[in-house]
GROMACS .gro file of C-alpha atoms in nm:
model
  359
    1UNK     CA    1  -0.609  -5.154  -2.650
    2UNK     CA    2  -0.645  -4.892  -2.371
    3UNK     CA    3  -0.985  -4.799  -2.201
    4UNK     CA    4  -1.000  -4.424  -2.087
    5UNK     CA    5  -1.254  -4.380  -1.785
    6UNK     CA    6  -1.484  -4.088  -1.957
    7UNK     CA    7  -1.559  -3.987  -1.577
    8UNK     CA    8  -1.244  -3.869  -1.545
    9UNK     CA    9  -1.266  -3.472  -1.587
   10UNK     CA   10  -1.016  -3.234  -1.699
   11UNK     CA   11  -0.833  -3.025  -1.468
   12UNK     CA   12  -0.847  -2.628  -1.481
   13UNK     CA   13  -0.542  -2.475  -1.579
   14UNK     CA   14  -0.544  -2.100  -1.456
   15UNK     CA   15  -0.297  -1.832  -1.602
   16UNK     CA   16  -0.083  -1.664  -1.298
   17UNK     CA   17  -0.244  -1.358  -1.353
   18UNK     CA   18  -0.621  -1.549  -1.312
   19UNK     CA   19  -0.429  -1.696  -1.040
   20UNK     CA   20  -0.381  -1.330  -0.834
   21UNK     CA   21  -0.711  -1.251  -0.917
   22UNK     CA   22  -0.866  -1.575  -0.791
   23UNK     CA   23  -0.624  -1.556  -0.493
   24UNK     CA   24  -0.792  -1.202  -0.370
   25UNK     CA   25  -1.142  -1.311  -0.420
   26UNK     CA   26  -1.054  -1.580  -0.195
   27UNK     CA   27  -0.916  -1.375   0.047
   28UNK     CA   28  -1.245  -1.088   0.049
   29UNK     CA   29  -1.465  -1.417   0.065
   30UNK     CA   30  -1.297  -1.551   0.346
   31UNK     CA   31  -1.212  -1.192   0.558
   32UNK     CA   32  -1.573  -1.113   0.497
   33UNK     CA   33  -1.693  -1.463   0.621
   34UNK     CA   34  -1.460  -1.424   0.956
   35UNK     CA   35  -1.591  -1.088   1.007
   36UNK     CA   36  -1.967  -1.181   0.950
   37UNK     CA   37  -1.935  -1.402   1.292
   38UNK     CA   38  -2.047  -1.236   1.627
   39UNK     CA   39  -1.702  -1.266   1.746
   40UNK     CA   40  -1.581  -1.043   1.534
   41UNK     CA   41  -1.784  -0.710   1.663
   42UNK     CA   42  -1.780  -0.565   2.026
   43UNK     CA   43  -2.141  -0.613   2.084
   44UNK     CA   44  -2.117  -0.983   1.998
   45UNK     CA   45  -2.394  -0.945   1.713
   46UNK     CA   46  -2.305  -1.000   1.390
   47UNK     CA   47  -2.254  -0.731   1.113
   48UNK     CA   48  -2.451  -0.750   0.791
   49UNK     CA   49  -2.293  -0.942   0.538
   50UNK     CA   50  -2.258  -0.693   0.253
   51UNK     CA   51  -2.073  -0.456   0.552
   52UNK     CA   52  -1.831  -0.730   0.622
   53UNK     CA   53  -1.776  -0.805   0.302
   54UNK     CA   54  -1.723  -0.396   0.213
   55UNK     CA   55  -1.479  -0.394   0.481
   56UNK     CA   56  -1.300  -0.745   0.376
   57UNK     CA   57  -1.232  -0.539   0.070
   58UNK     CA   58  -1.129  -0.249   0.185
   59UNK     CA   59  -0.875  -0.429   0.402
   60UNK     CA   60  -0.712  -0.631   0.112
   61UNK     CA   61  -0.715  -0.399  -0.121
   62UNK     CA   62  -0.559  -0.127   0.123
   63UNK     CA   63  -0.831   0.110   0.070
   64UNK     CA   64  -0.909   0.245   0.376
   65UNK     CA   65  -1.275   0.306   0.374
   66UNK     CA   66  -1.497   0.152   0.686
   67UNK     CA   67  -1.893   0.172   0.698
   68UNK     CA   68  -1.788   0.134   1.063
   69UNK     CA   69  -1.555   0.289   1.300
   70UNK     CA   70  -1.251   0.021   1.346
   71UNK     CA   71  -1.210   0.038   1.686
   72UNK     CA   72  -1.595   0.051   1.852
   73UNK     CA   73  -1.722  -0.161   1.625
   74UNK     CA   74  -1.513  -0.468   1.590
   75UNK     CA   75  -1.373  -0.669   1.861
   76UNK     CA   76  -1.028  -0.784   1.938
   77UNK     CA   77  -1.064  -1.072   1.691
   78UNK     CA   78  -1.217  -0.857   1.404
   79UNK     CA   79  -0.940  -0.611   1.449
   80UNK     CA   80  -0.688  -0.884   1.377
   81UNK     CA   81  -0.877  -1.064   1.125
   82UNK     CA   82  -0.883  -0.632   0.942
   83UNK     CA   83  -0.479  -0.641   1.005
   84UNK     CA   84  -0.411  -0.988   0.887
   85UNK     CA   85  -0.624  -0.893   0.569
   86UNK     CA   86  -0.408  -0.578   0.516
   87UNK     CA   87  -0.107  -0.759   0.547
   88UNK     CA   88  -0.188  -1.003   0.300
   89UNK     CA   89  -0.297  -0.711   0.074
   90UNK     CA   90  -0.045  -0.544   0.130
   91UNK     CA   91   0.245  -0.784   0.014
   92UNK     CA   92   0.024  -0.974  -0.195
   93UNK     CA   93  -0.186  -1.318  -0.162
   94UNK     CA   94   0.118  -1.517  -0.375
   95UNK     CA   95   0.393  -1.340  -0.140
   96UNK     CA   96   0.243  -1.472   0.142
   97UNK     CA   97   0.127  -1.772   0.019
   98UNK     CA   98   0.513  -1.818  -0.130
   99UNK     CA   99   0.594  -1.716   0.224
  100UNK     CA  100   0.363  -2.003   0.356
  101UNK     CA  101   0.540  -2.248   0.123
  102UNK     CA  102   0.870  -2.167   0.233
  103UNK     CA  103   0.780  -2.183   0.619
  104UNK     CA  104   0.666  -2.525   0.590
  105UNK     CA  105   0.928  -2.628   0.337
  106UNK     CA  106   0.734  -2.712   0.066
  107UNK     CA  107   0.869  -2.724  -0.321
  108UNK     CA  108   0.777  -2.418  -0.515
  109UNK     CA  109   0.733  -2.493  -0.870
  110UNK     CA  110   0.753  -2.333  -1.228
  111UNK     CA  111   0.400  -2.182  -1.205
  112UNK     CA  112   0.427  -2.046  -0.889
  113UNK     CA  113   0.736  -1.881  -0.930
  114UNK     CA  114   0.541  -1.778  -1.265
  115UNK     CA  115   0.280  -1.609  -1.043
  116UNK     CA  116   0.519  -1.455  -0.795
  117UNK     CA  117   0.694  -1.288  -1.096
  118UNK     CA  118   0.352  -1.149  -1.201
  119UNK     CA  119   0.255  -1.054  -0.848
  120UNK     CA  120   0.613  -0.845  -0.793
  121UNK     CA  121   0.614  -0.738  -1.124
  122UNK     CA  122   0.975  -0.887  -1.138
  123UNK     CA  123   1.193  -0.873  -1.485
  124UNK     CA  124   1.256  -1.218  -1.474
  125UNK     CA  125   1.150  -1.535  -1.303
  126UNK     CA  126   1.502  -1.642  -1.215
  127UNK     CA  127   1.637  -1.554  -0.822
  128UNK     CA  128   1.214  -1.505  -0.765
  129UNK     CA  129   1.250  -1.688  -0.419
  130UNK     CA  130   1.579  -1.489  -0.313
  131UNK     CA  131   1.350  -1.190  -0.403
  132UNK     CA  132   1.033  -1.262  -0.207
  133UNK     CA  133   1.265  -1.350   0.129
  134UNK     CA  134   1.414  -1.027   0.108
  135UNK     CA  135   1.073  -0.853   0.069
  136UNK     CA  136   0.925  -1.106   0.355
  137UNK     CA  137   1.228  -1.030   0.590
  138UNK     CA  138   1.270  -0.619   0.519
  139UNK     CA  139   0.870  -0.624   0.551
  140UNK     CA  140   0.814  -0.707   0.853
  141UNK     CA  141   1.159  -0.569   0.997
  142UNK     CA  142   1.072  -0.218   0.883
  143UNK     CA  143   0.672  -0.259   1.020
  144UNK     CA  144   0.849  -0.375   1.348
  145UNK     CA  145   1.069  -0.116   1.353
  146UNK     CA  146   0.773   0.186   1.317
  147UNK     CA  147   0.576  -0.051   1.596
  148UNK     CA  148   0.907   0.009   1.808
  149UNK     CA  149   0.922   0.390   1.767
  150UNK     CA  150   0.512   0.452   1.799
  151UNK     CA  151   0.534   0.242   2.090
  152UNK     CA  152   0.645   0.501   2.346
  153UNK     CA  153   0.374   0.742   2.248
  154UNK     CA  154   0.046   0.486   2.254
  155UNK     CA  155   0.182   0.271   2.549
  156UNK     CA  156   0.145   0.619   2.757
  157UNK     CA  157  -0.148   0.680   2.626
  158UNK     CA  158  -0.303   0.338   2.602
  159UNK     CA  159  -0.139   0.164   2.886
  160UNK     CA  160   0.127  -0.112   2.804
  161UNK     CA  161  -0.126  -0.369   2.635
  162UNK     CA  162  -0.335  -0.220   2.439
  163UNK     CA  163  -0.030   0.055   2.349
  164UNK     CA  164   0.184  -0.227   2.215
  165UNK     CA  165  -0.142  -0.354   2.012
  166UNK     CA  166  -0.197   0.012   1.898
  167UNK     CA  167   0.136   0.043   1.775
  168UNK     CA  168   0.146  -0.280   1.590
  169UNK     CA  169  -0.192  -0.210   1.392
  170UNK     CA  170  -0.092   0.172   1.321
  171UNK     CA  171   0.239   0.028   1.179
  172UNK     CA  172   0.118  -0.257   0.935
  173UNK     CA  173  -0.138  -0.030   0.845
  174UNK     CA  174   0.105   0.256   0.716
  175UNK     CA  175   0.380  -0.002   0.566
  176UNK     CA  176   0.107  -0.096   0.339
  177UNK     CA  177  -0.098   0.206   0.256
  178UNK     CA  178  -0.388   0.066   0.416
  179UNK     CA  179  -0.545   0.374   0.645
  180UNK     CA  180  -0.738   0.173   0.912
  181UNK     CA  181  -0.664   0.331   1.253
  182UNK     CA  182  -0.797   0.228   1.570
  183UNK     CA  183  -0.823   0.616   1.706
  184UNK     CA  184  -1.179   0.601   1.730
  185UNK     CA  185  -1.121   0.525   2.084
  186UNK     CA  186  -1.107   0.913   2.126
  187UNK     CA  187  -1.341   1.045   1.881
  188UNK     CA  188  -1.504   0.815   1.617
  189UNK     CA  189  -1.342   0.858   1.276
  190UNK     CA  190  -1.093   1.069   1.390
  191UNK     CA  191  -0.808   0.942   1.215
  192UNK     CA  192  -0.476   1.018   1.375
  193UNK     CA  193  -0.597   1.385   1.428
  194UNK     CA  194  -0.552   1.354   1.776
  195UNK     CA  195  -0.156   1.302   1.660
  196UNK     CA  196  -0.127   1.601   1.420
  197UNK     CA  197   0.106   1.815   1.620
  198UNK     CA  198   0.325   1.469   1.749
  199UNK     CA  199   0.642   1.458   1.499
  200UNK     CA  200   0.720   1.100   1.627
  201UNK     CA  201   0.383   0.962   1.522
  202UNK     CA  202   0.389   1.141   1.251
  203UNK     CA  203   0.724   1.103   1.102
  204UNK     CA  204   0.679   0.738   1.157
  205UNK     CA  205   0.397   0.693   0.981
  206UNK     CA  206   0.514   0.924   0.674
  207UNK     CA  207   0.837   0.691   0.655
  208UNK     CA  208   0.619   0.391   0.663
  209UNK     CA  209   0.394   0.465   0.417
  210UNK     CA  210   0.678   0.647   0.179
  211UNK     CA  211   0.919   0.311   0.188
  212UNK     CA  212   0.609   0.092   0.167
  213UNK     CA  213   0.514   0.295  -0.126
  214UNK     CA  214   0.783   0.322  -0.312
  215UNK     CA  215   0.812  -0.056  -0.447
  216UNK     CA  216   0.972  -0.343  -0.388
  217UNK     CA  217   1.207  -0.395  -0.668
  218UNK     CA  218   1.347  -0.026  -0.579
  219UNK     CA  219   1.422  -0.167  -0.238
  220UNK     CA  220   1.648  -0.424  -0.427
  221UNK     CA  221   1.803  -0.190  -0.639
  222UNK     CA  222   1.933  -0.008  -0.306
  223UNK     CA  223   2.061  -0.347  -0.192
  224UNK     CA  224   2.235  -0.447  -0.479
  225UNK     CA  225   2.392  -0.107  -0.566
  226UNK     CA  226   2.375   0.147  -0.265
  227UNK     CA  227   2.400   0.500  -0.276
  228UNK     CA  228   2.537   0.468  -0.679
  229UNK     CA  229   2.209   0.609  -0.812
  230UNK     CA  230   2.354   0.600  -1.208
  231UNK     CA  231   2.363   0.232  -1.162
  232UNK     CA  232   1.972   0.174  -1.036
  233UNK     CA  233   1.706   0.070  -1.301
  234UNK     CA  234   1.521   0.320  -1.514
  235UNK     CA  235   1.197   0.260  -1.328
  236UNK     CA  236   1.357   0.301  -1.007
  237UNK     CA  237   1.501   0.628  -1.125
  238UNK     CA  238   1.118   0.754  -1.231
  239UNK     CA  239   0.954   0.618  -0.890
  240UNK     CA  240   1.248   0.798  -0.680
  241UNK     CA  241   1.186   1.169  -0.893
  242UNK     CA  242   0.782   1.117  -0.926
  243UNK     CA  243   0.772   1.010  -0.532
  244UNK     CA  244   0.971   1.349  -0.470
  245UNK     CA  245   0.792   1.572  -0.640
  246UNK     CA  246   0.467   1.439  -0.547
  247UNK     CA  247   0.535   1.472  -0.197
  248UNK     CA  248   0.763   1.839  -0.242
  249UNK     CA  249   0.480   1.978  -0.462
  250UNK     CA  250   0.170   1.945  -0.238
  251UNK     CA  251   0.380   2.011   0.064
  252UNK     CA  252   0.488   2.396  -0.110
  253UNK     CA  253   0.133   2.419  -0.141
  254UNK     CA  254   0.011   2.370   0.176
  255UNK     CA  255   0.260   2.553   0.335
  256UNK     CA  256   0.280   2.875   0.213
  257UNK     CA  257  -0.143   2.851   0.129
  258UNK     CA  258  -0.355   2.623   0.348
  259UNK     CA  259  -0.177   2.638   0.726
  260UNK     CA  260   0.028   2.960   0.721
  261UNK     CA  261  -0.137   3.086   1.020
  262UNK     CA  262  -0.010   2.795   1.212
  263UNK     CA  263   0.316   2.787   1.448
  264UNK     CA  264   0.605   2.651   1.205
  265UNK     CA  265   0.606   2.329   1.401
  266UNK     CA  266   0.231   2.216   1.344
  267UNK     CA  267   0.263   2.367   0.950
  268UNK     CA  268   0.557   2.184   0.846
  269UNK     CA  269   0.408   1.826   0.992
  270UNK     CA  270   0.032   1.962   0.900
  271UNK     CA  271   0.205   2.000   0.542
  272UNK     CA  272   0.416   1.742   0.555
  273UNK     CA  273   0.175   1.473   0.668
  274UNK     CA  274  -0.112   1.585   0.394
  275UNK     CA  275   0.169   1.584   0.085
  276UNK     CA  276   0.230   1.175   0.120
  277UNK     CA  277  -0.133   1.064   0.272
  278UNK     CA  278  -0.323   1.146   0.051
  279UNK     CA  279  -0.172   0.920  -0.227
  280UNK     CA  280  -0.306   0.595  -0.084
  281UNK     CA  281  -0.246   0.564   0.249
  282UNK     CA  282  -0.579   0.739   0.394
  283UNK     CA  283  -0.498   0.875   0.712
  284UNK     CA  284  -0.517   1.195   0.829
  285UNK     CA  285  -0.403   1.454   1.063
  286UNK     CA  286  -0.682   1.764   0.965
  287UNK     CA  287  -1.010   1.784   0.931
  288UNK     CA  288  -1.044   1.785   0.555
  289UNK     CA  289  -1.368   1.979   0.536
  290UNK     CA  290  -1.123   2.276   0.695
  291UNK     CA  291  -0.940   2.288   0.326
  292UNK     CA  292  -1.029   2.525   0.103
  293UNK     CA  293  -1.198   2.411  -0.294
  294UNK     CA  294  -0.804   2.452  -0.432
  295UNK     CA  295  -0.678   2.262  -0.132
  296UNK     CA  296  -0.938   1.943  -0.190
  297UNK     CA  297  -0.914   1.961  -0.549
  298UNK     CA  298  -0.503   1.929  -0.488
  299UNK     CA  299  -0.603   1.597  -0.253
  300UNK     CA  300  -0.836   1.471  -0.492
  301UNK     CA  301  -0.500   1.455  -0.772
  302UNK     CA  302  -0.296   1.317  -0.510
  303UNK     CA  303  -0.558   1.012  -0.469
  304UNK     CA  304  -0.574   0.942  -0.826
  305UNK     CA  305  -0.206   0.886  -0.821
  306UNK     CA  306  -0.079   0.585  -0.636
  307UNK     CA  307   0.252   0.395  -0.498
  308UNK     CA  308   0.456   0.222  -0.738
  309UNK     CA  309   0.527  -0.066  -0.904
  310UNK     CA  310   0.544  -0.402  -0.667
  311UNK     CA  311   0.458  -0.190  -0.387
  312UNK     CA  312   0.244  -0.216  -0.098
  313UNK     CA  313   0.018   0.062  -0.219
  314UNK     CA  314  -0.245   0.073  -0.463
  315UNK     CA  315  -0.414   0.363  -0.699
  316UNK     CA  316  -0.285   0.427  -1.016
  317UNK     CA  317   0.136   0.336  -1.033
  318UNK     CA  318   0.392   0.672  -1.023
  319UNK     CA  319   0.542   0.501  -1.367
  320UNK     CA  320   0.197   0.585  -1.538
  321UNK     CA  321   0.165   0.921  -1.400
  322UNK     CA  322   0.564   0.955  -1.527
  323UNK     CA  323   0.484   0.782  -1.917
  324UNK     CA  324   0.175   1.008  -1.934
  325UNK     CA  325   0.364   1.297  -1.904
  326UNK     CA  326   0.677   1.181  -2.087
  327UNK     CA  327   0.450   1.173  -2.389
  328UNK     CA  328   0.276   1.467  -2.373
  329UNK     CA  329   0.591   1.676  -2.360
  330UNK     CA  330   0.666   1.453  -2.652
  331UNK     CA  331   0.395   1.583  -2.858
  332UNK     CA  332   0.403   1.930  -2.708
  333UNK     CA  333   0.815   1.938  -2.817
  334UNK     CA  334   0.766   1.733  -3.170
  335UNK     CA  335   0.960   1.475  -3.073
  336UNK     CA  336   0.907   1.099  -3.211
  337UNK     CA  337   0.919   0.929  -2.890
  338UNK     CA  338   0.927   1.049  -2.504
  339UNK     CA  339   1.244   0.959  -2.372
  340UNK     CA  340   1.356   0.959  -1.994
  341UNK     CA  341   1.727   0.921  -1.828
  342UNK     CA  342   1.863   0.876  -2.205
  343UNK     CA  343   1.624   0.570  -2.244
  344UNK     CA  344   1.317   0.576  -2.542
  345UNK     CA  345   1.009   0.441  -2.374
  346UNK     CA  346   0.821   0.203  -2.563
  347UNK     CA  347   0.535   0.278  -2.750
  348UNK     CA  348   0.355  -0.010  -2.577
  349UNK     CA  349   0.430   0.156  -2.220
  350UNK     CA  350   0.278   0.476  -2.326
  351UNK     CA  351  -0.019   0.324  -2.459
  352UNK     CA  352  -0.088   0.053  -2.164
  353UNK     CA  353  -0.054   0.406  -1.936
  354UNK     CA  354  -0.304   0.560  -2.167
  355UNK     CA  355  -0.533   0.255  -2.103
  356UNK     CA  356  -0.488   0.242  -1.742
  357UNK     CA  357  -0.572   0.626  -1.705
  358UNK     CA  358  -0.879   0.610  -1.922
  359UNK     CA  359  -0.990   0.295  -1.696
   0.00000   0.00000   0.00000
């Protein structure tokens, strides 16, 4: 007869979804704890908790918003605990903890690969690794690439050090939506407003945030089938149209109604610039208080909407925005179900958008 050792507890089993959750939590707790230290600020005096902890959580969850200026207030070490925070915010606590696993040549099992589905929002757990080294490898080839092209500008500026360190931040930053700028050198808050009339900074940036934005699982439909756009997934189709028209729209706008008494240069990038920012990235170029009610209330739609799917940005996904609409010119046209590139959405897509834009 066996004896069972009634010390012996049972061990928690999380879903992969608690497991994301838990994951970020973890990753606010221990930002926030990093930035808390004296180190971390250029006085050498440490920040109050609750501000750390704000600006822990900005940084992972790409927000953008500071209680402090980014570069007066925090040292070298806090800015690179911010940017370490945004990258792992950016492409996810299980990427990078898959990413982790990999480097050190550990075995990934069934429940992680579980959990890296959920955190990509992949169709199907099979080829999960292949897909998180592609993200991993394009990731940080594209956010060295935009470090490489800003780096002319803010090594002039900045000198070679501190311009290469510029240019690295500023990069990461845009590839994942994230906002934090270290500009405050200049003027405190300033944003890259210093930059507006630059179309190197800013057409680097706007292609950072825009490919960062637009998901990863449409990067891999470009892979796997190129320029043959009848071939790409349904969902790829809607991000590509909604990211279009979400940055032509807003760009019409401004153009022809908020900077028309500019030179065409600084209006198209003024424009430009202000059409994709807004979304989720944060930056900015222009002094938003110089907008008129129309032109704030037009930002204040952009920031409701989001990136996409899988993406590096956050905010409410361009799919939503898409099924929302899909059904209301379903009702508006009598039809029995909204219906998009020849394909019926689901009833239980329309109704998880409605829940996510009533939330």
């Amino acid at each position: 007869m066996h004896r069972f050792d009634n010390n012996i507890k049972p061990r928690l089993h999380f879903t992969p979804f608690q497991t994301i959750v838990f994951g970020f939590m973890a990753a606010m707790l221990v930002g926030a704890l990093l930035l808390f230290l004296p180190i971390a600020t250029e006085e050498g005096k440490s920040t109050s908790f609750l501000d750390a902890l704000f600006t822990s959580t900005s940084a992972v969850c790409v927000t953008g918003l500071v209680v402090y200026d980014t570069a007066t207030h925090w040292s070298m070490f806090g800015e690179m605990v911010i940017l370490i925070l945004i990258q792992i915010g950016g492409l996810g606590v299980v990427t990078m903890a898959g990413f982790l696993a990999m480097v050190s040549g550990r075995k990934i099992g069934l429940f992680a690969r579980n959990t890296m589905q959920e955190a990509l929002s992949a169709h199907k757990v099979g080829g999960i690794l292949r897909l998180t080294q592609f993200i991993l490898f394009y990731s940080f080839l594209f956010e060295a690439l935009g470090a490489a092209f800003l780096s002319p500008v803010f090594v002039k500026d900045f000198g070679i050090f501190k311009g290469i360190w510029y240019s690295v931040f500023h990069s990461i930053s845009a590839f994942c939506n994230a906002g934090f700028d270290l500009m405050g050198v200049r003027e405190e808050f300033s944003s890259l407003t210093y930059y507006s009339s630059n179309a190197l900074v800013n057409i680097t940036i706007i292609t950072l945030i825009v490919v960062g934005g637009i998901g990863f699982l449409t990067w891999d439909d470009i892979r796997t089938n190129g320029i043959h756009i009848r071939k790409y997934r349904v969902q790829s189709k809607i991000i590509f149209t909604v990211t279009f028209l979400l940055i032509l729209l807003p760009f019409i706008f401004l153009f022809f109604h908020e900077f028309s008494d500019l030179p065409m240069k600084e209006r198209i990038l003024f424009s430009l610039f202000q059409s994709v920012t807004p979304r989720t990235a944060g930056f900015n170029t222009v002094d938003y208080n110089a907008l008129s009610e129309t032109g704030e209330a037009m930002t204040v739609l952009l920031m409701l909407v989001g990136g996409s799917p899988g993406s590096t940005a956050g905010g409410m996904k361009t799919t939503t925005i898409a099924v929302l609409i899909l059904s209301a010119f379903a009702v508006f046209r009598r039809n029995g179900d909204a219906e998009c590139f020849g394909r019926r959405v689901m009833d239980e897509a329309v109704k998880a958008a409605g829940a996510i834009f009533f939330l």
